[in-house]
Coordinates of C-alpha atoms in Angstrom, one line a residue:
Chain A
M507 CA 100.1 -14.8 56.6
I508 CA 98.4 -14.6 60.0
V509 CA 96.7 -11.4 59.0
F510 CA 95.4 -13.0 55.9
T511 CA 94.1 -16.1 57.8
V512 CA 92.3 -13.9 60.4
L513 CA 90.9 -11.8 57.6
I514 CA 89.4 -14.9 55.9
L515 CA 88.0 -16.1 59.2
C516 CA 86.2 -12.8 59.6
V517 CA 85.0 -12.7 56.0
I518 CA 83.4 -16.2 56.0
P519 CA 80.8 -15.3 58.7
A520 CA 80.4 -11.8 57.4
T521 CA 79.3 -13.0 54.0
R522 CA 77.5 -16.2 55.1
Y523 CA 75.8 -14.7 58.1
Y524 CA 72.3 -15.8 56.9
Q525 CA 73.4 -19.5 57.1
I526 CA 74.5 -19.3 60.8
D527 CA 71.6 -20.4 63.0
Q528 CA 72.4 -18.6 66.2
P529 CA 70.2 -16.2 68.2
L530 CA 72.5 -13.2 67.4
M531 CA 72.4 -14.1 63.7
R532 CA 68.6 -14.5 63.9
W533 CA 68.4 -11.0 65.3
L534 CA 70.6 -9.7 62.6
R535 CA 68.6 -11.4 59.9
G536 CA 65.4 -9.9 61.2
P537 CA 62.5 -11.3 63.2
N538 CA 60.3 -12.9 60.5
R539 CA 62.4 -15.9 59.7
V540 CA 61.5 -19.4 60.8
D541 CA 62.6 -22.9 59.8
P542 CA 59.6 -24.5 58.1
A543 CA 60.6 -28.0 59.2
E544 CA 60.9 -27.1 62.9
L545 CA 57.8 -25.0 63.5
H546 CA 56.5 -27.5 66.0
L547 CA 59.6 -27.7 68.1
S548 CA 60.0 -24.1 69.3
G549 CA 59.1 -20.5 68.5
E550 CA 55.8 -18.8 68.2
F551 CA 54.2 -21.5 66.0
V552 CA 54.2 -24.3 68.6
E553 CA 50.9 -26.2 69.0
N554 CA 49.5 -24.4 72.0
N555 CA 50.4 -20.9 70.7
L556 CA 48.3 -21.3 67.5
G557 CA 45.0 -19.6 67.2
T558 CA 43.8 -16.2 68.6
E559 CA 45.5 -14.4 71.4
I560 CA 44.3 -11.1 73.0
D561 CA 47.0 -8.4 73.0
P562 CA 47.3 -5.9 75.9
D563 CA 45.9 -3.0 73.7
G564 CA 42.7 -4.9 73.1
S565 CA 43.5 -6.0 69.5
V566 CA 44.0 -9.7 68.8
T567 CA 46.8 -11.7 67.2
V568 CA 46.0 -14.9 65.1
R569 CA 48.8 -17.3 64.4
M570 CA 48.3 -19.9 61.7
I571 CA 50.3 -22.5 59.9
A572 CA 49.4 -23.3 56.3
Q573 CA 50.5 -26.8 55.2
Q574 CA 49.6 -29.3 52.5
Y575 CA 46.6 -29.4 52.6
L576 CA 45.2 -27.7 55.7
F577 CA 45.2 -24.5 57.6
V578 CA 46.0 -25.0 61.3
P579 CA 43.9 -24.2 63.3
H580 CA 41.1 -25.3 61.0
C581 CA 38.7 -22.8 62.5
V582 CA 39.5 -19.4 64.0
L583 CA 37.4 -17.2 66.1
V584 CA 38.0 -13.4 66.1
P585 CA 36.1 -10.4 67.6
A586 CA 34.3 -7.9 65.4
G587 CA 35.5 -4.2 65.2
V588 CA 39.0 -4.9 66.5
P589 CA 42.3 -5.0 64.6
V590 CA 43.3 -8.6 63.9
H591 CA 47.0 -9.1 63.4
L592 CA 47.4 -12.2 61.3
R593 CA 50.8 -14.0 61.5
I594 CA 50.9 -16.9 59.1
T595 CA 53.7 -19.1 57.8
S596 CA 53.9 -22.3 55.8
A597 CA 55.4 -25.7 56.7
D598 CA 56.0 -26.8 53.2
A599 CA 54.9 -25.1 49.9
A600 CA 53.6 -21.7 49.1
H601 CA 50.0 -21.1 50.1
T602 CA 47.6 -18.1 50.2
F603 CA 45.0 -17.6 52.9
A604 CA 42.2 -16.0 50.9
L605 CA 39.0 -15.0 52.7
I606 CA 36.2 -15.6 50.2
G607 CA 33.9 -12.5 50.0
T608 CA 36.5 -10.1 51.2
H609 CA 39.6 -8.5 49.7
Y610 CA 41.9 -10.2 52.1
A611 CA 44.4 -12.7 50.6
V612 CA 47.6 -13.3 52.6
K613 CA 50.5 -15.3 51.3
A614 CA 52.0 -18.0 53.5
L615 CA 55.5 -18.9 52.4
P616 CA 57.9 -21.4 53.9
G617 CA 60.7 -19.9 56.0
T618 CA 59.1 -16.5 56.6
I619 CA 56.2 -15.1 58.6
T620 CA 53.7 -13.0 56.7
E621 CA 52.0 -10.3 58.8
A622 CA 48.7 -8.7 57.8
Q623 CA 46.3 -6.6 59.7
L624 CA 42.6 -7.4 59.1
Q625 CA 39.5 -5.9 60.6
F626 CA 35.9 -7.1 60.5
A627 CA 33.1 -4.6 61.1
N628 CA 30.3 -7.1 61.6
P629 CA 30.0 -10.6 63.0
G630 CA 29.8 -13.3 60.4
E631 CA 31.3 -16.5 59.1
Y632 CA 33.9 -16.6 56.3
T633 CA 35.5 -19.4 54.4
A634 CA 39.2 -19.2 53.8
A635 CA 40.5 -21.0 50.8
C636 CA 44.0 -21.6 49.6
A637 CA 44.6 -19.4 46.5
E638 CA 48.0 -20.7 45.5
F639 CA 48.2 -24.1 43.8
C640 CA 50.0 -26.2 46.3
G641 CA 49.5 -29.8 45.2
A642 CA 47.0 -32.6 44.8
G643 CA 44.8 -31.5 47.7
H644 CA 44.8 -27.8 46.9
F645 CA 41.1 -27.5 45.9
E646 CA 40.0 -29.0 49.3
M647 CA 42.3 -26.8 51.4
R648 CA 39.8 -24.6 53.2
S649 CA 39.3 -23.3 56.7
E650 CA 36.8 -21.2 58.6
L651 CA 37.0 -17.8 60.2
K652 CA 34.2 -16.8 62.5
V653 CA 33.7 -13.2 63.5
V654 CA 31.7 -12.9 66.8
P655 CA 30.6 -9.8 68.8
R656 CA 33.4 -8.5 71.1
E657 CA 31.6 -9.3 74.4
Q658 CA 30.9 -12.8 73.2
F659 CA 34.5 -13.4 72.2
Q660 CA 35.9 -12.5 75.6
A661 CA 33.4 -14.8 77.2
L662 CA 34.4 -17.6 74.9
D663 CA 38.1 -17.0 75.1
S664 CA 38.3 -17.9 78.8
V665 CA 37.1 -21.4 78.0
K666 CA 38.8 -22.1 74.6
R667 CA 41.6 -20.2 73.2
G668 CA 39.7 -18.7 70.3
G669 CA 39.4 -22.0 68.5
C670 CA 36.2 -23.5 67.1
V671 CA 37.2 -26.9 65.8
A672 CA 34.5 -29.5 66.6
R673 CA 36.3 -31.8 69.0
Chain B
M274 CA 125.3 1.3 44.3
W275 CA 122.6 3.7 43.3
R276 CA 120.1 1.0 43.8
D277 CA 121.1 0.4 47.4
N278 CA 120.6 4.1 48.2
Q279 CA 117.2 4.1 46.6
V280 CA 116.1 1.1 48.6
R281 CA 117.4 2.5 51.8
D282 CA 115.5 5.8 51.1
F283 CA 112.3 3.9 50.4
H284 CA 112.5 2.0 53.6
K285 CA 113.1 5.2 55.5
D286 CA 109.9 6.8 54.2
D287 CA 107.7 3.7 54.5
P288 CA 104.5 4.7 56.3
L289 CA 104.0 1.1 57.5
D290 CA 107.3 1.1 59.4
S291 CA 105.8 2.9 62.4
L292 CA 102.9 0.3 62.4
R293 CA 105.4 -2.6 62.3
S294 CA 107.1 -1.4 65.4
C295 CA 103.8 -1.0 67.2
S296 CA 102.6 -4.1 69.1
W297 CA 98.9 -3.3 68.3
Q298 CA 98.7 -4.4 64.7
P299 CA 95.6 -4.4 62.6
G300 CA 95.6 -8.2 62.4
M301 CA 95.4 -8.4 66.2
A302 CA 92.5 -5.9 66.2
I303 CA 90.6 -8.2 63.8
A304 CA 91.4 -11.3 65.8
T305 CA 90.2 -9.6 69.0
T306 CA 86.9 -8.6 67.3
T307 CA 86.5 -12.2 66.1
V308 CA 87.1 -13.6 69.6
V309 CA 84.6 -11.2 71.1
L310 CA 82.0 -12.0 68.4
L311 CA 82.4 -15.7 68.9
A312 CA 82.1 -15.3 72.7
V313 CA 78.8 -13.3 72.2
I314 CA 77.5 -16.0 69.8
A315 CA 78.4 -18.8 72.3
G316 CA 76.9 -16.9 75.2
T317 CA 73.6 -16.2 73.4
S318 CA 73.3 -19.8 72.2
L319 CA 73.9 -21.0 75.8
L320 CA 71.1 -18.6 76.9
N321 CA 68.9 -19.9 74.2
R322 CA 69.4 -23.5 75.5
V323 CA 68.5 -22.4 79.0
N324 CA 65.3 -20.7 77.8
A325 CA 64.3 -23.8 75.7
G326 CA 62.8 -25.6 78.6
S327 CA 59.5 -23.8 78.5
S328 CA 56.0 -25.4 78.9
H329 CA 54.8 -25.7 75.3
R330 CA 53.7 -29.0 74.0
V331 CA 55.8 -30.7 71.3
P332 CA 53.9 -33.3 69.3
S333 CA 57.0 -35.1 68.1
N334 CA 60.8 -34.5 68.4
V335 CA 61.2 -35.4 64.8
A336 CA 61.6 -32.5 62.4
W337 CA 62.0 -33.3 58.7
T338 CA 65.2 -31.4 58.1
P339 CA 67.5 -32.8 55.4
E340 CA 69.8 -34.2 58.1
T341 CA 66.9 -36.1 59.7
I342 CA 65.7 -37.5 56.4
A343 CA 69.3 -38.6 55.6
Q344 CA 69.6 -40.3 59.0
A345 CA 66.2 -42.0 58.7
S346 CA 66.9 -43.4 55.3
S347 CA 70.5 -44.5 56.0
G348 CA 69.5 -47.9 57.4
K349 CA 70.8 -51.2 56.1
A350 CA 68.0 -53.6 55.3
F351 CA 70.0 -56.8 55.9
R352 CA 70.8 -55.8 59.5
G353 CA 67.1 -54.8 59.8
L354 CA 66.1 -58.3 58.8
L355 CA 68.0 -59.8 61.7
L356 CA 66.6 -57.2 64.1
A357 CA 63.1 -57.7 62.8
K358 CA 63.0 -61.3 63.9
R359 CA 61.7 -59.9 67.2
C360 CA 58.8 -58.2 65.5
E361 CA 57.6 -61.3 63.7
H362 CA 55.3 -62.5 66.5
C363 CA 53.0 -59.5 66.2
H364 CA 53.7 -58.0 62.8
G365 CA 54.1 -61.2 60.9
A366 CA 57.1 -62.8 59.2
E367 CA 56.3 -61.1 55.9
G368 CA 55.2 -57.8 57.5
F369 CA 51.5 -58.8 57.4
S370 CA 50.2 -59.1 60.9
P371 CA 47.8 -61.9 61.9
V372 CA 45.8 -59.6 64.2
G373 CA 43.8 -56.8 62.7
S374 CA 44.6 -54.3 65.5
T375 CA 48.3 -54.5 64.8
P376 CA 49.6 -52.6 61.8
N377 CA 51.0 -54.3 58.7
L378 CA 54.5 -53.0 58.1
A379 CA 55.3 -54.5 54.7
G380 CA 56.2 -51.9 52.1
L381 CA 55.7 -48.9 54.5
D382 CA 57.8 -45.9 53.8
K383 CA 61.2 -45.7 55.7
L384 CA 60.5 -42.3 57.1
A385 CA 57.0 -43.3 58.4
V386 CA 58.3 -46.4 60.3
W387 CA 61.3 -44.5 61.6
K388 CA 59.2 -41.6 62.9
Q389 CA 56.8 -43.8 64.8
L390 CA 59.7 -45.8 66.4
E391 CA 61.3 -42.5 67.3
D392 CA 58.0 -41.2 68.8
F393 CA 57.6 -44.5 70.8
R394 CA 61.1 -44.0 72.1
D395 CA 60.4 -40.4 73.3
G396 CA 57.0 -41.3 74.7
K397 CA 55.3 -39.0 72.1
R398 CA 53.1 -41.9 71.0
S399 CA 52.0 -44.1 73.8
S400 CA 51.8 -47.9 73.6
P401 CA 52.5 -50.2 76.5
V402 CA 54.0 -52.7 74.0
M403 CA 55.9 -50.6 71.6
E404 CA 57.5 -48.1 74.0
P405 CA 59.8 -50.5 75.8
I406 CA 60.7 -52.2 72.5
A407 CA 61.6 -48.9 70.8
Q408 CA 63.6 -47.8 73.8
S409 CA 65.6 -51.0 73.7
L410 CA 66.7 -50.2 70.1
S411 CA 69.6 -47.9 69.2
Q412 CA 69.4 -45.0 66.8
R413 CA 71.0 -47.1 64.2
D414 CA 68.6 -50.0 64.8
L415 CA 65.6 -47.8 64.1
A416 CA 66.9 -46.9 60.6
D417 CA 67.8 -50.5 59.9
V418 CA 64.4 -51.9 60.8
A419 CA 62.7 -49.1 58.8
A420 CA 64.8 -49.9 55.8
Y421 CA 64.0 -53.6 56.1
Y422 CA 60.2 -53.2 56.2
A423 CA 60.3 -50.7 53.4
E424 CA 61.8 -53.4 51.1
L425 CA 59.2 -56.0 51.8
P426 CA 56.8 -56.6 48.9
V427 CA 53.1 -55.8 49.3
Y428 CA 51.8 -58.0 46.5
A429 CA 52.6 -61.5 45.3
D430 CA 55.5 -62.0 43.0
P431 CA 54.8 -64.8 40.4
Q432 CA 58.3 -66.2 41.1
D433 CA 57.6 -66.4 44.8
N434 CA 55.3 -68.8 46.6
R435 CA 54.5 -66.7 49.6
V436 CA 50.8 -66.1 50.4
F437 CA 49.5 -62.6 50.6
P438 CA 46.2 -61.3 52.0
E439 CA 43.7 -61.1 49.2
P440 CA 42.0 -57.8 48.7
N441 CA 38.2 -58.0 49.1
A442 CA 37.0 -55.4 46.6
Q443 CA 33.4 -56.3 46.2
A444 CA 32.3 -56.3 49.9
S445 CA 33.7 -52.9 50.8
H446 CA 33.6 -50.5 47.9
S447 CA 31.5 -47.7 49.5
P448 CA 31.0 -44.5 47.6
I449 CA 31.6 -42.4 50.8
A450 CA 35.1 -43.8 51.2
S451 CA 35.9 -43.6 47.5
R452 CA 34.9 -40.0 47.4
L453 CA 36.9 -39.0 50.5
V454 CA 40.0 -40.9 49.2
A455 CA 39.8 -39.4 45.7
F456 CA 38.4 -35.9 46.3
G457 CA 38.1 -35.3 50.0
E458 CA 35.3 -32.9 50.8
G459 CA 36.0 -29.2 50.0
S460 CA 33.0 -27.8 51.8
R461 CA 34.2 -29.1 55.1
G462 CA 37.9 -28.6 54.3
I463 CA 38.8 -32.3 54.2
P464 CA 41.7 -33.0 51.8
P465 CA 41.7 -36.2 49.8
C466 CA 43.5 -39.0 51.6
Q467 CA 45.5 -40.1 48.5
A468 CA 47.2 -36.7 48.3
C469 CA 49.4 -37.6 51.3
H470 CA 49.0 -41.3 51.8
G471 CA 49.5 -42.2 48.2
P472 CA 49.5 -43.3 45.5
V473 CA 48.9 -39.8 44.1
G474 CA 51.1 -37.9 46.5
Y475 CA 53.2 -38.4 49.6
K476 CA 54.5 -36.3 52.5
P477 CA 57.5 -37.2 54.7
G478 CA 56.2 -39.4 57.5
A479 CA 52.8 -40.1 56.0
P480 CA 52.5 -43.9 55.6
S481 CA 51.1 -45.6 52.6
L482 CA 47.7 -47.1 53.6
A483 CA 47.5 -49.5 50.6
T484 CA 47.8 -52.7 52.6
Q485 CA 46.8 -51.6 56.1
N486 CA 44.5 -53.4 58.4
A487 CA 40.9 -52.1 58.7
D488 CA 40.8 -52.3 62.5
Y489 CA 44.1 -50.5 62.9
V490 CA 43.1 -47.7 60.6
L491 CA 39.8 -47.2 62.4
A492 CA 41.5 -47.3 65.8
Q493 CA 44.0 -44.6 64.7
L494 CA 41.4 -42.4 63.2
D495 CA 39.4 -42.6 66.5
A496 CA 42.6 -41.9 68.5
F497 CA 43.5 -38.9 66.4
G498 CA 39.9 -37.7 66.6
D499 CA 39.7 -37.7 70.4
G500 CA 43.3 -36.5 70.8
S501 CA 44.6 -39.7 72.6
R502 CA 47.2 -40.0 69.8
A503 CA 48.8 -36.6 69.2
N504 CA 52.2 -37.2 67.5
D505 CA 51.3 -35.7 64.1
I506 CA 53.5 -32.7 63.3
N507 CA 51.4 -29.5 63.0
E508 CA 48.3 -31.6 63.7
P509 CA 47.0 -32.5 60.2
M510 CA 45.5 -35.9 61.2
R511 CA 44.0 -34.7 64.5
T512 CA 42.2 -32.0 62.5
I513 CA 41.0 -34.3 59.7
A514 CA 39.9 -37.1 62.0
A515 CA 37.9 -34.6 64.1
L516 CA 36.1 -33.5 61.0
L517 CA 35.2 -37.0 59.9
S518 CA 32.0 -38.6 61.2
D519 CA 31.9 -42.1 62.7
S520 CA 30.4 -43.7 59.6
E521 CA 33.0 -42.0 57.4
R522 CA 35.8 -43.3 59.6
Q523 CA 34.4 -46.8 59.4
A524 CA 34.0 -46.5 55.6
L525 CA 37.6 -45.4 55.1
A526 CA 38.9 -48.1 57.4
T527 CA 37.0 -50.7 55.4
Y528 CA 38.3 -49.2 52.1
Y529 CA 41.9 -49.3 53.1
G530 CA 41.5 -52.7 54.9
A531 CA 40.3 -54.2 51.6
G532 CA 43.5 -53.2 49.8
L533 CA 41.8 -50.7 47.6
G534 CA 44.5 -48.0 48.3
L535 CA 46.9 -49.6 45.8
Q536 CA 45.4 -47.8 42.9
P537 CA 44.7 -44.1 42.7
G538 CA 41.1 -43.3 43.2
G539 CA 39.3 -41.3 40.6
A540 CA 35.9 -40.4 39.1
S541 CA 35.4 -43.9 37.7
D542 CA 36.3 -45.3 41.1
I543 CA 33.1 -44.1 42.7
A544 CA 31.1 -46.8 40.9
P545 CA 31.8 -50.3 42.3
K546 CA 33.9 -52.4 40.0
P547 CA 36.2 -55.4 40.5
L548 CA 39.7 -54.5 41.4
K549 CA 42.7 -55.9 39.4
L550 CA 46.0 -55.8 41.3
P551 CA 49.2 -55.4 39.3

């Protein structure tokens, strides 16, 4: 009887490990899982961690949240000729971050982080549109991505963290 | 007789017999593994709690998990009615405030009222008046008050002799506001207001603006725009308000202040026409 009880106690977490919200279980599930309702409380998608970040190897990481009906940050600044690691997640429904005029379209799904590596050879301005019908405001869900020369980007980044929202 | 012998022989050759005499049984091994695993989980969760006190900015402690939504909507409206006697002086006996800079609370969504009270309590939204009031209320009171205001009617009932503010459709029907409410502006990435603030669509915590005061709407748009109010989760309103020009903010405030948000905007809504309330 005792053996049976203990066995059951072991089997429950072993089969439901994905429902246990503990750091060890998060590590076992893999790194790319987030709670869409709690993005703003902790983790890498908190407010002051969004936008562009320069990595030690010279490439940049862009973190974005797609939500009904906005991409946050609304305007992103990245350097030209450098790998851009995009990390995007959704706070509610399924969205797609599609850069018009390029072949880049990255899905943003609630509960998971989508990673993509982009690279822009030349400076320019792109419009990103949502390419996944997400609700009543889907057709107005757009944001900007500005590619600037590398030297200019580093100069700008000391002032503002790669953001270019008019504020 | 022969059966006894057989049973005895069977017991003699039982491979489990040696295990039974051993004190280290498999059950105990599993139990020990479980205890060690639980200890590791408890330890890591404790570590996580210690690390949580980092310096990132949290706009609001409210997260729309199913538990939070259940808690925010669990209020009892009758108890809220008694509590809301304190709110009457500024927010009006029927939820329509006599002063334009104070919000109307009649018919507002439970979650919206609850979230603002919760943010006032935590100091995430600053107001010298509302912060001490919200701090004096208990967790249960917040849900009760929110439930009460959600049940107040926003338009006159024929069987009721209460007086409601009359919408002023003619004076304020500007095409700028109608277009923004109905369609937003895709080229600048501004979504339509009615997709989240109703009546076309709602998001948890987004209040209906159907019967809001113009002065209050304008003040909040300005506060979101310059960042002095920053309690919107994942910064949707700060982004949108920063994209709106001063004249657009003014037009939207007048539109909602006139009670035009009761009906969904549409293509025919761009042209001025008299409004008929239900």
